Amino acid sequence: MRLLIANDDGYLAPGLAALVRACEGLGEIDVIAPEQNASGTSNSLTLNRPLSAYTAVNGFHYLNGTPSDCVHVALTGLFDRRPDLVLSGINQGANMGDDTLYSGTVAAAMEGFLFGIPALAFSQVDKGWAHLDAAAKVARQVIEQVLRDPPSRRPFLLNVNIPNRADAADLPMHVTRLGRRHASEPVIRQLNPRGETMYWIGAAGDAREAGEGTDFHATAHGRVSITPLQVDLTDHVAVPDWQSWLTTSAAP
Ligand code: MN
């Protein structure tokens, strides 16, 4: 058993160390993470400069790139063997609903999934690393279950969000769908020391579609949320509508 572990908070993040500790004894572990915090970088790959990989004193590898770069480089040349599982996290903060499109944590796992390897992304719902050990226990439980009883759908991509609670490992786990968020808060405008306007991207919007069955609903009600993700963005239901629109609106 070989595990590849990555994250988006950077190689020094407590959540990465916690996930690695949680996986002790499960197999050989390779760790590759961004040199700096790369949250919100989604699936970006660095194409305009070369990447350098380094090894930290604890054996973790780090790369001056994005989470997707890390897993991509790991799978295509940095390491000599293909992992059986790609893990990402544990992220500081939720990755639910629309967050998953921006998330570097999900992207690192998705990169493994795109290479045909089962992958799991783990996030704590709240920032601040409270009860990280409990979240790591949850991760261990999910990973052990996946290894003990391999899902028939392969590869798979699971997005796991864990409430920051001391009893996280005792919470029920629910399989969920992604909720939706409201549009983001307005940009924050400030003046820099030279008197020029600068902009900070505003906070994510609050949950909008957070009903029963969603990731938002599950974590708000004291459950661990496990959302199976896919990559195909096609609006399959809408394809026939668009076909008839194209036909009927065509110029005579
Ligand atoms: Mn992050």
Tab-separated table of C-alpha atoms and ligand atoms in Angstrom:
chain	number	residue	atom	x	y	z
A	1	MET	CA	0.000	0.000	0.000
A	2	ARG	CA	1.385	3.358	-1.023
A	3	LEU	CA	-0.196	6.670	-0.043
A	4	LEU	CA	0.495	10.058	-1.561
A	5	ILE	CA	-0.451	12.928	0.758
A	6	ALA	CA	-0.722	16.567	-0.307
A	7	ASN	CA	-2.526	19.720	0.801
A	8	ASP	CA	-3.023	23.351	-0.167
A	9	ASP	CA	-2.141	25.057	3.132
A	10	GLY	CA	1.554	24.375	2.604
A	11	TYR	CA	4.055	21.813	3.883
A	12	LEU	CA	4.281	23.409	7.335
A	13	ALA	CA	0.520	23.278	8.000
A	14	PRO	CA	-0.548	21.389	11.151
A	15	GLY	CA	-3.332	19.706	9.168
A	16	LEU	CA	-0.828	18.009	6.845
A	17	ALA	CA	1.207	16.623	9.738
A	18	ALA	CA	-2.006	15.432	11.403
A	19	LEU	CA	-3.121	13.571	8.264
A	20	VAL	CA	0.303	11.952	7.886
A	21	ARG	CA	0.234	10.847	11.549
A	22	ALA	CA	-3.277	9.503	11.037
A	23	CYS	CA	-2.008	7.287	8.220
A	24	GLU	CA	0.880	5.749	10.167
A	25	GLY	CA	1.018	2.000	9.677
A	26	LEU	CA	-1.248	1.939	6.619
A	27	GLY	CA	1.615	1.718	4.137
A	28	GLU	CA	4.417	3.695	2.594
A	29	ILE	CA	3.719	7.407	2.688
A	30	ASP	CA	5.047	10.107	0.380
A	31	VAL	CA	4.246	13.723	1.219
A	32	ILE	CA	4.379	16.559	-1.296
A	33	ALA	CA	2.906	19.967	-0.525
A	34	PRO	CA	3.214	23.552	-1.694
A	35	GLU	CA	6.044	25.625	-0.247
A	36	GLN	CA	3.574	28.369	0.612
A	37	ASN	CA	-0.104	28.506	1.408
A	38	ALA	CA	-1.886	27.940	-1.888
A	39	SER	CA	-5.500	27.926	-0.716
A	40	GLY	CA	-7.990	28.916	-3.389
A	41	THR	CA	-5.737	28.042	-6.306
A	42	SER	CA	-8.154	25.455	-7.675
A	43	ASN	CA	-6.751	23.154	-10.361
A	44	SER	CA	-4.098	25.537	-11.652
A	45	LEU	CA	-0.852	24.166	-13.056
A	46	THR	CA	2.289	26.298	-13.314
A	47	LEU	CA	3.261	26.405	-16.973
A	48	ASN	CA	5.372	29.570	-17.223
A	49	ARG	CA	8.361	28.549	-15.101
A	50	PRO	CA	10.081	25.393	-13.910
A	51	LEU	CA	9.278	23.873	-10.517
A	52	SER	CA	11.769	22.884	-7.845
A	53	ALA	CA	11.195	20.149	-5.261
A	54	TYR	CA	12.902	20.179	-1.864
A	55	THR	CA	12.923	17.834	1.117
A	56	ALA	CA	12.219	19.159	4.614
A	57	VAL	CA	13.999	17.773	7.683
A	58	ASN	CA	10.934	15.692	8.556
A	59	GLY	CA	11.005	14.018	5.130
A	60	PHE	CA	8.080	15.938	3.633
A	61	HIS	CA	8.695	17.125	0.100
A	62	TYR	CA	7.676	20.603	-0.924
A	63	LEU	CA	7.387	22.341	-4.237
A	64	ASN	CA	7.281	26.001	-5.240
A	65	GLY	CA	3.969	25.492	-6.992
A	66	THR	CA	0.278	24.795	-6.598
A	67	PRO	CA	-1.432	21.778	-5.021
A	68	SER	CA	-2.175	20.406	-8.495
A	69	ASP	CA	1.492	20.915	-9.439
A	70	CYS	CA	2.500	18.893	-6.386
A	71	VAL	CA	0.387	15.860	-7.188
A	72	HIS	CA	1.040	16.154	-10.928
A	73	VAL	CA	4.820	16.215	-10.458
A	74	ALA	CA	4.621	13.425	-7.882
A	75	LEU	CA	2.710	11.190	-10.285
A	76	THR	CA	4.709	11.964	-13.405
A	77	GLY	CA	8.309	11.747	-12.326
A	78	LEU	CA	9.226	12.848	-8.804
A	79	PHE	CA	8.399	9.504	-7.207
A	80	ASP	CA	9.129	6.178	-8.820
A	81	ARG	CA	5.955	4.316	-7.845
A	82	ARG	CA	2.280	4.976	-8.381
A	83	PRO	CA	0.275	5.432	-5.165
A	84	ASP	CA	-2.820	3.367	-4.412
A	85	LEU	CA	-4.518	6.353	-2.820
A	86	VAL	CA	-4.103	10.127	-3.010
A	87	LEU	CA	-5.046	12.071	0.132
A	88	SER	CA	-5.314	15.819	0.603
A	89	GLY	CA	-5.619	17.923	3.751
A	90	ILE	CA	-6.505	18.224	6.428
A	91	ASN	CA	-7.536	21.689	5.272
A	92	GLN	CA	-8.007	24.626	7.591
A	93	GLY	CA	-11.613	25.543	6.804
A	94	ALA	CA	-14.586	24.028	5.028
A	95	ASN	CA	-14.649	23.043	1.387
A	96	MET	CA	-18.377	22.732	0.767
A	97	GLY	CA	-20.777	23.749	-1.975
A	98	ASP	CA	-19.227	26.132	-4.500
A	99	ASP	CA	-15.981	26.196	-2.475
A	100	THR	CA	-15.042	22.943	-4.135
A	101	LEU	CA	-14.494	24.750	-7.448
A	102	TYR	CA	-11.905	27.075	-5.898
A	103	SER	CA	-10.391	24.667	-3.405
A	104	GLY	CA	-6.749	23.677	-3.710
A	105	THR	CA	-7.426	20.887	-1.228
A	106	VAL	CA	-10.026	19.321	-3.497
A	107	ALA	CA	-7.847	20.049	-6.538
A	108	ALA	CA	-4.893	18.098	-5.120
A	109	ALA	CA	-7.133	15.070	-4.634
A	110	MET	CA	-8.753	15.657	-8.023
A	111	GLU	CA	-5.366	15.557	-9.729
A	112	GLY	CA	-4.938	12.019	-8.418
A	113	PHE	CA	-8.475	11.166	-9.519
A	114	LEU	CA	-7.723	12.502	-13.027
A	115	PHE	CA	-4.801	10.071	-13.142
A	116	GLY	CA	-7.196	7.238	-12.294
A	117	ILE	CA	-6.258	6.931	-8.628
A	118	PRO	CA	-8.880	6.912	-5.852
A	119	ALA	CA	-8.607	10.136	-3.888
A	120	LEU	CA	-9.973	11.761	-0.742
A	121	ALA	CA	-9.924	15.395	0.375
A	122	PHE	CA	-10.303	16.233	4.081
A	123	SER	CA	-11.263	19.607	5.572
A	124	GLN	CA	-12.157	20.881	9.009
A	125	VAL	CA	-15.280	23.003	8.860
A	126	ASP	CA	-13.903	25.893	10.935
A	127	LYS	CA	-10.529	27.584	10.723
A	128	GLY	CA	-8.110	27.595	13.647
A	129	TRP	CA	-7.229	23.871	13.885
A	130	ALA	CA	-9.432	23.268	16.944
A	131	HIS	CA	-9.778	19.526	17.634
A	132	LEU	CA	-7.420	18.630	14.780
A	133	ASP	CA	-6.566	15.291	16.403
A	134	ALA	CA	-10.243	14.344	16.373
A	135	ALA	CA	-10.480	15.265	12.677
A	136	ALA	CA	-7.403	13.126	11.990
A	137	LYS	CA	-9.165	10.212	13.708
A	138	VAL	CA	-12.119	10.674	11.357
A	139	ALA	CA	-9.769	10.702	8.370
A	140	ARG	CA	-8.187	7.481	9.601
A	141	GLN	CA	-11.617	5.858	9.968
A	142	VAL	CA	-12.663	6.794	6.435
A	143	ILE	CA	-9.344	5.722	4.910
A	144	GLU	CA	-9.393	2.404	6.780
A	145	GLN	CA	-12.937	1.748	5.600
A	146	VAL	CA	-11.975	2.498	1.994
A	147	LEU	CA	-9.012	0.116	2.249
A	148	ARG	CA	-10.941	-2.605	4.068
A	149	ASP	CA	-13.926	-2.529	1.740
A	150	PRO	CA	-12.820	-0.938	-1.546
A	151	PRO	CA	-15.736	0.889	-3.217
A	152	SER	CA	-16.825	-0.688	-6.510
A	153	ARG	CA	-16.798	2.689	-8.267
A	154	ARG	CA	-13.191	3.307	-9.264
A	155	PRO	CA	-11.581	5.663	-9.304
A	156	PHE	CA	-13.538	7.779	-6.868
A	157	LEU	CA	-13.143	11.257	-5.449
A	158	LEU	CA	-14.547	11.884	-1.979
A	159	ASN	CA	-14.766	15.288	-0.333
A	160	VAL	CA	-14.887	14.954	3.458
A	161	ASN	CA	-15.793	17.861	5.763
A	162	ILE	CA	-15.397	17.374	9.499
A	163	PRO	CA	-16.937	19.518	12.262
A	164	ASN	CA	-14.357	20.948	14.711
A	165	ARG	CA	-15.465	18.946	17.706
A	166	ALA	CA	-13.641	16.910	20.323
A	167	ASP	CA	-16.070	14.074	19.616
A	168	ALA	CA	-15.707	14.266	15.808
A	169	ALA	CA	-14.698	10.602	15.636
A	170	ASP	CA	-17.997	9.594	17.243
A	171	LEU	CA	-20.201	11.638	14.904
A	172	PRO	CA	-22.320	9.874	12.288
A	173	MET	CA	-21.075	10.093	8.702
A	174	HIS	CA	-23.504	11.120	5.975
A	175	VAL	CA	-23.113	10.875	2.221
A	176	THR	CA	-24.179	14.272	0.895
A	177	ARG	CA	-24.510	16.410	-2.218
A	178	LEU	CA	-22.898	19.838	-2.591
A	179	GLY	CA	-24.969	22.770	-1.363
A	180	ARG	CA	-24.779	26.215	-2.921
A	181	ARG	CA	-23.484	29.496	-1.561
A	182	HIS	CA	-24.730	33.016	-2.065
A	183	ALA	CA	-22.477	35.234	-4.164
A	184	SER	CA	-19.312	36.380	-2.379
A	185	GLU	CA	-19.187	39.450	-0.167
A	186	PRO	CA	-18.080	42.658	-1.941
A	187	VAL	CA	-14.419	43.246	-2.602
A	188	ILE	CA	-12.602	45.157	0.167
A	189	ARG	CA	-11.038	48.375	-1.097
A	190	GLN	CA	-8.010	49.900	0.665
A	191	LEU	CA	-5.307	52.397	-0.125
A	192	ASN	CA	-1.736	51.175	-0.240
A	193	PRO	CA	1.085	53.281	1.253
A	194	ARG	CA	1.528	54.979	-2.129
A	195	GLY	CA	-2.072	56.109	-2.181
A	196	GLU	CA	-3.131	53.627	-4.819
A	197	THR	CA	-6.334	51.612	-4.507
A	198	MET	CA	-5.927	47.898	-3.850
A	199	TYR	CA	-8.532	45.176	-3.600
A	200	TRP	CA	-8.946	42.171	-1.328
A	201	ILE	CA	-11.277	39.444	-2.573
A	202	GLY	CA	-14.259	39.416	-0.208
A	203	ALA	CA	-15.363	36.544	2.001
A	204	ALA	CA	-17.304	33.615	0.563
A	205	GLY	CA	-21.081	34.008	0.703
A	206	ASP	CA	-23.220	32.256	3.282
A	207	ALA	CA	-24.874	28.971	2.438
A	208	ARG	CA	-27.922	29.447	0.178
A	209	GLU	CA	-28.920	25.870	-0.683
A	210	ALA	CA	-28.262	24.165	2.619
A	211	GLY	CA	-31.238	21.836	2.865
A	212	GLU	CA	-31.399	18.231	4.016
A	213	GLY	CA	-28.946	16.134	2.060
A	214	THR	CA	-26.358	18.848	1.509
A	215	ASP	CA	-22.856	19.087	2.940
A	216	PHE	CA	-23.806	22.356	4.703
A	217	HIS	CA	-26.788	20.710	6.356
A	218	ALA	CA	-24.862	17.645	7.509
A	219	THR	CA	-21.992	19.527	9.141
A	220	ALA	CA	-24.368	22.067	10.712
A	221	HIS	CA	-26.190	19.150	12.327
A	222	GLY	CA	-23.153	17.468	13.820
A	223	ARG	CA	-22.344	14.986	11.089
A	224	VAL	CA	-19.262	14.252	9.048
A	225	SER	CA	-20.091	15.052	5.410
A	226	ILE	CA	-18.805	12.798	2.631
A	227	THR	CA	-19.590	14.058	-0.869
A	228	PRO	CA	-18.695	11.961	-3.915
A	229	LEU	CA	-17.459	14.340	-6.629
A	230	GLN	CA	-17.165	14.072	-10.394
A	231	VAL	CA	-15.261	16.204	-12.848
A	232	ASP	CA	-17.686	16.362	-15.807
A	233	LEU	CA	-19.140	19.898	-15.753
A	234	THR	CA	-21.573	19.190	-18.598
A	235	ASP	CA	-25.137	20.213	-17.804
A	236	HIS	CA	-26.492	16.899	-19.079
A	237	VAL	CA	-30.116	17.713	-18.266
A	238	ALA	CA	-29.900	20.907	-20.322
A	239	VAL	CA	-28.345	19.391	-23.456
A	240	PRO	CA	-31.701	18.627	-25.207
A	241	ASP	CA	-33.012	22.151	-24.401
A	242	TRP	CA	-29.926	23.727	-25.915
A	243	GLN	CA	-30.170	21.478	-28.946
A	244	SER	CA	-33.725	22.617	-29.663
A	245	TRP	CA	-32.788	26.246	-28.922
A	246	LEU	CA	-29.956	26.019	-31.427
A	247	THR	CA	-32.278	24.539	-34.044
A	248	THR	CA	-35.226	26.905	-33.584
A	249	SER	CA	-33.171	30.082	-33.181
A	250	ALA	CA	-31.033	29.370	-36.233
A	251	ALA	CA	-31.245	32.079	-38.893
A	252	PRO	CA	-33.790	31.181	-41.647
B	1	MN	MN	-6.404	25.668	2.428
